[in-house]
C-alpha cells in the first residue's frame, strides 16, 4: 500500500492516493450474501412449502439483487481513496457522483478511531474527522487498525500545530 505522507514526495505536486484495504470489501460482500441469502431462503422455502414449488421462484429476486450488489460494492470500494498533503487531507469517493472532501489540518477539532463488532471481527477500523463546520466532517472506513491509529495520531499532531496560531 502506498503512503500518502507529504514527505514521501509526489511528482508534479500531485497527492499520493491511498486505497482502502480489501478487508472492507470482503466484509461488505459477506454481509450482502448473509442478509440476501437469508431473504432468498425465506422467500423460496416458505412459499414453496405452503403454496407449491412454483412459488419458490420468488427466491430469484434476492439472488439477482445479490449479484447486482456484489458488483456495485466492488465499484464503490474502488472509488474510495485518501491522500495526506502538506496542509490538508483529501478524501475522494463515489462512482456516479464523485465527491472530494478537503479537510484542512488547522480546522480539525477531533479525530477519532471507531470499530464496531463486525469491523473488529474483520480487523478494520474507521477514522472520523470532526471540524467546526459540520458539512466538512469526513470519514475514512475500513482501514487496518494500525493505519487508523497512525493516521489519527498524525492528523491530531498536524491539527494542533496548524491551529496554534489561531
mmCIF file of C-alpha atoms in Angstrom:
data_model
loop_
_atom_site.group_PDB
_atom_site.id
_atom_site.type_symbol
_atom_site.label_atom_id
_atom_site.label_comp_id
_atom_site.label_asym_id
_atom_site.label_seq_id
_atom_site.Cartn_x
_atom_site.Cartn_y
_atom_site.Cartn_z
ATOM 1 C CA UNK A 1 0.000 0.000 0.000
ATOM 2 C CA UNK A 2 1.296 3.449 -0.850
ATOM 3 C CA UNK A 3 1.773 6.033 1.831
ATOM 4 C CA UNK A 4 0.228 9.430 1.355
ATOM 5 C CA UNK A 5 2.683 11.268 3.568
ATOM 6 C CA UNK A 6 3.746 14.602 2.062
ATOM 7 C CA UNK A 7 7.418 13.938 2.860
ATOM 8 C CA UNK A 8 7.332 10.886 0.577
ATOM 9 C CA UNK A 9 7.074 13.290 -2.359
ATOM 10 C CA UNK A 10 4.962 13.047 -5.457
ATOM 11 C CA UNK A 11 5.967 14.095 -8.933
ATOM 12 C CA UNK A 12 4.472 17.380 -10.038
ATOM 13 C CA UNK A 13 2.913 18.144 -6.666
ATOM 14 C CA UNK A 14 0.163 15.578 -7.192
ATOM 15 C CA UNK A 15 -1.070 13.889 -3.997
ATOM 16 C CA UNK A 16 -0.179 10.266 -3.370
ATOM 17 C CA UNK A 17 -3.521 8.477 -3.040
ATOM 18 C CA UNK A 18 -4.098 5.545 -0.669
ATOM 19 C CA UNK A 19 -6.757 2.962 -1.475
ATOM 20 C CA UNK A 20 -8.817 1.212 1.176
ATOM 21 C CA UNK A 21 -7.724 -2.309 2.143
ATOM 22 C CA UNK A 22 -9.633 -5.254 0.613
ATOM 23 C CA UNK A 23 -10.930 -6.326 4.045
ATOM 24 C CA UNK A 24 -13.680 -3.702 3.804
ATOM 25 C CA UNK A 25 -14.899 -5.160 0.510
ATOM 26 C CA UNK A 26 -14.837 -8.697 1.939
ATOM 27 C CA UNK A 27 -16.833 -7.597 4.996
ATOM 28 C CA UNK A 28 -19.483 -5.770 2.953
ATOM 29 C CA UNK A 29 -19.845 -8.615 0.480
ATOM 30 C CA UNK A 30 -20.189 -11.157 3.274
ATOM 31 C CA UNK A 31 -22.944 -9.078 4.883
ATOM 32 C CA UNK A 32 -24.675 -8.819 1.497
ATOM 33 C CA UNK A 33 -24.560 -12.591 0.991
ATOM 34 C CA UNK A 34 -25.760 -13.337 4.527
ATOM 35 C CA UNK A 35 -28.730 -10.957 4.523
ATOM 36 C CA UNK A 36 -29.896 -11.513 0.950
ATOM 37 C CA UNK A 37 -29.151 -15.247 1.254
ATOM 38 C CA UNK A 38 -31.445 -15.467 4.285
ATOM 39 C CA UNK A 39 -34.103 -13.484 2.428
ATOM 40 C CA UNK A 40 -33.806 -15.773 -0.619
ATOM 41 C CA UNK A 41 -34.059 -18.816 1.613
ATOM 42 C CA UNK A 42 -37.155 -17.431 3.315
ATOM 43 C CA UNK A 43 -38.817 -16.397 0.053
ATOM 44 C CA UNK A 44 -38.028 -19.720 -1.585
ATOM 45 C CA UNK A 45 -38.715 -22.113 1.248
ATOM 46 C CA UNK A 46 -41.866 -20.742 2.889
ATOM 47 C CA UNK A 47 -43.967 -20.119 -0.260
ATOM 48 C CA UNK A 48 -42.627 -23.364 -1.763
ATOM 49 C CA UNK A 49 -43.882 -25.378 1.208
ATOM 50 C CA UNK A 50 -47.170 -23.500 1.589
ATOM 51 C CA UNK A 51 -48.298 -22.726 -1.949
ATOM 52 C CA UNK A 52 -46.310 -25.107 -4.156
ATOM 53 C CA UNK A 53 -42.935 -25.451 -5.771
ATOM 54 C CA UNK A 54 -43.615 -22.809 -8.454
ATOM 55 C CA UNK A 55 -43.717 -20.113 -5.751
ATOM 56 C CA UNK A 56 -40.130 -20.931 -4.834
ATOM 57 C CA UNK A 57 -39.165 -18.784 -7.827
ATOM 58 C CA UNK A 58 -39.656 -15.787 -5.511
ATOM 59 C CA UNK A 59 -36.148 -16.555 -4.240
ATOM 60 C CA UNK A 60 -34.724 -15.438 -7.592
ATOM 61 C CA UNK A 61 -35.310 -11.731 -6.841
ATOM 62 C CA UNK A 62 -32.973 -11.564 -3.805
ATOM 63 C CA UNK A 63 -30.423 -13.696 -5.658
ATOM 64 C CA UNK A 64 -30.468 -11.234 -8.576
ATOM 65 C CA UNK A 65 -30.105 -8.350 -6.103
ATOM 66 C CA UNK A 66 -27.168 -10.174 -4.552
ATOM 67 C CA UNK A 67 -25.376 -10.440 -7.906
ATOM 68 C CA UNK A 68 -26.035 -6.778 -8.697
ATOM 69 C CA UNK A 69 -24.984 -5.676 -5.193
ATOM 70 C CA UNK A 70 -21.770 -7.723 -5.458
ATOM 71 C CA UNK A 71 -20.705 -5.697 -8.499
ATOM 72 C CA UNK A 72 -21.815 -2.359 -7.040
ATOM 73 C CA UNK A 73 -19.946 -2.950 -3.784
ATOM 74 C CA UNK A 74 -16.761 -3.586 -5.738
ATOM 75 C CA UNK A 75 -17.162 -0.374 -7.737
ATOM 76 C CA UNK A 76 -17.904 1.634 -4.602
ATOM 77 C CA UNK A 77 -14.916 0.178 -2.723
ATOM 78 C CA UNK A 78 -12.562 1.019 -5.616
ATOM 79 C CA UNK A 79 -13.823 4.625 -5.640
ATOM 80 C CA UNK A 80 -12.654 5.379 -2.060
ATOM 81 C CA UNK A 81 -9.198 6.874 -1.574
ATOM 82 C CA UNK A 82 -7.442 9.408 0.617
ATOM 83 C CA UNK A 83 -4.254 11.463 0.476
ATOM 84 C CA UNK A 84 -2.288 13.402 3.058
ATOM 85 C CA UNK A 85 -0.921 16.688 1.757
ATOM 86 C CA UNK A 86 1.175 19.345 3.484
ATOM 87 C CA UNK A 87 -1.809 21.429 4.687
ATOM 88 C CA UNK A 88 -4.866 19.195 4.354
ATOM 89 C CA UNK A 89 -6.319 15.729 3.968
ATOM 90 C CA UNK A 90 -8.149 14.764 0.776
ATOM 91 C CA UNK A 91 -10.884 12.117 0.737
ATOM 92 C CA UNK A 92 -12.370 11.067 -2.583
ATOM 93 C CA UNK A 93 -15.283 8.688 -3.143
ATOM 94 C CA UNK A 94 -18.251 7.972 -5.354
ATOM 95 C CA UNK A 95 -18.960 6.182 -8.608
ATOM 96 C CA UNK A 96 -21.699 8.179 -10.323
ATOM 97 C CA UNK A 97 -21.374 11.302 -8.197
ATOM 98 C CA UNK A 98 -17.730 11.866 -7.298
ATOM 99 C CA UNK A 99 -17.224 13.661 -4.014
ATOM 100 C CA UNK A 100 -13.892 15.046 -2.910
ATOM 101 C CA UNK A 101 -13.593 16.399 0.621
ATOM 102 C CA UNK A 102 -10.703 18.634 1.629
ATOM 103 C CA UNK A 103 -10.153 18.876 5.390
ATOM 104 C CA UNK A 104 -7.544 21.496 6.409
ATOM 105 C CA UNK A 105 -5.446 20.262 9.337
ATOM 106 C CA UNK A 106 -5.920 23.541 11.213
ATOM 107 C CA UNK A 107 -9.722 23.146 11.171
ATOM 108 C CA UNK A 108 -9.807 19.670 12.707
ATOM 109 C CA UNK A 109 -11.282 19.622 16.192
ATOM 110 C CA UNK A 110 -11.469 15.886 16.841
ATOM 111 C CA UNK A 111 -10.081 12.793 15.127
ATOM 112 C CA UNK A 112 -11.450 9.502 16.401
ATOM 113 C CA UNK A 113 -10.988 5.854 15.539
ATOM 114 C CA UNK A 114 -14.038 3.624 15.886
ATOM 115 C CA UNK A 115 -14.531 -0.075 15.296
ATOM 116 C CA UNK A 116 -17.852 -1.865 15.736
ATOM 117 C CA UNK A 117 -18.131 -5.601 16.435
ATOM 118 C CA UNK A 118 -18.300 -6.621 12.764
ATOM 119 C CA UNK A 119 -15.402 -4.321 11.863
ATOM 120 C CA UNK A 120 -13.331 -5.712 14.743
ATOM 121 C CA UNK A 121 -14.029 -9.261 13.573
ATOM 122 C CA UNK A 122 -12.606 -8.357 10.151
ATOM 123 C CA UNK A 123 -9.703 -6.374 11.640
ATOM 124 C CA UNK A 124 -10.954 -2.991 10.417
ATOM 125 C CA UNK A 125 -11.379 0.486 11.881
ATOM 126 C CA UNK A 126 -12.919 3.795 10.782
ATOM 127 C CA UNK A 127 -11.285 7.203 11.134
ATOM 128 C CA UNK A 128 -13.759 10.033 11.636
ATOM 129 C CA UNK A 129 -12.706 13.680 11.418
ATOM 130 C CA UNK A 130 -14.766 16.418 13.044
ATOM 131 C CA UNK A 131 -14.370 20.082 12.166
ATOM 132 C CA UNK A 132 -16.067 23.290 13.277
ATOM 133 C CA UNK A 133 -18.241 23.191 10.156
ATOM 134 C CA UNK A 134 -20.486 20.125 10.225
ATOM 135 C CA UNK A 135 -20.515 19.960 6.423
ATOM 136 C CA UNK A 136 -16.805 19.153 6.280
ATOM 137 C CA UNK A 137 -16.851 16.254 8.734
ATOM 138 C CA UNK A 138 -15.285 13.293 6.967
ATOM 139 C CA UNK A 139 -14.910 9.548 7.410
ATOM 140 C CA UNK A 140 -12.424 7.001 6.098
ATOM 141 C CA UNK A 141 -13.884 3.495 6.595
ATOM 142 C CA UNK A 142 -12.259 0.083 6.536
ATOM 143 C CA UNK A 143 -8.673 0.879 7.478
ATOM 144 C CA UNK A 144 -6.311 -1.506 9.211
ATOM 145 C CA UNK A 145 -6.357 -0.558 12.932
ATOM 146 C CA UNK A 146 -2.621 0.256 12.924
ATOM 147 C CA UNK A 147 -3.031 2.569 9.918
ATOM 148 C CA UNK A 148 -6.117 4.158 11.510
ATOM 149 C CA UNK A 149 -4.192 4.885 14.708
ATOM 150 C CA UNK A 150 -1.190 6.201 12.765
ATOM 151 C CA UNK A 151 -3.472 8.473 10.744
ATOM 152 C CA UNK A 152 -5.280 9.658 13.892
ATOM 153 C CA UNK A 153 -2.008 10.483 15.651
ATOM 154 C CA UNK A 154 -0.582 12.248 12.602
ATOM 155 C CA UNK A 155 -3.741 14.260 11.931
ATOM 156 C CA UNK A 156 -4.025 15.235 15.595
ATOM 157 C CA UNK A 157 -0.391 16.344 15.649
ATOM 158 C CA UNK A 158 -0.769 18.347 12.425
ATOM 159 C CA UNK A 159 -4.073 19.813 13.600
ATOM 160 C CA UNK A 160 -2.542 21.038 16.861
ATOM 161 C CA UNK A 161 0.453 22.531 15.033
ATOM 162 C CA UNK A 162 -1.711 24.322 12.449
ATOM 163 C CA UNK A 163 -4.299 25.642 14.915
ATOM 164 C CA UNK A 164 -1.711 27.009 17.364
ATOM 165 C CA UNK A 165 -1.653 30.327 15.506
ATOM 166 C CA UNK A 166 -5.438 30.823 15.590
#
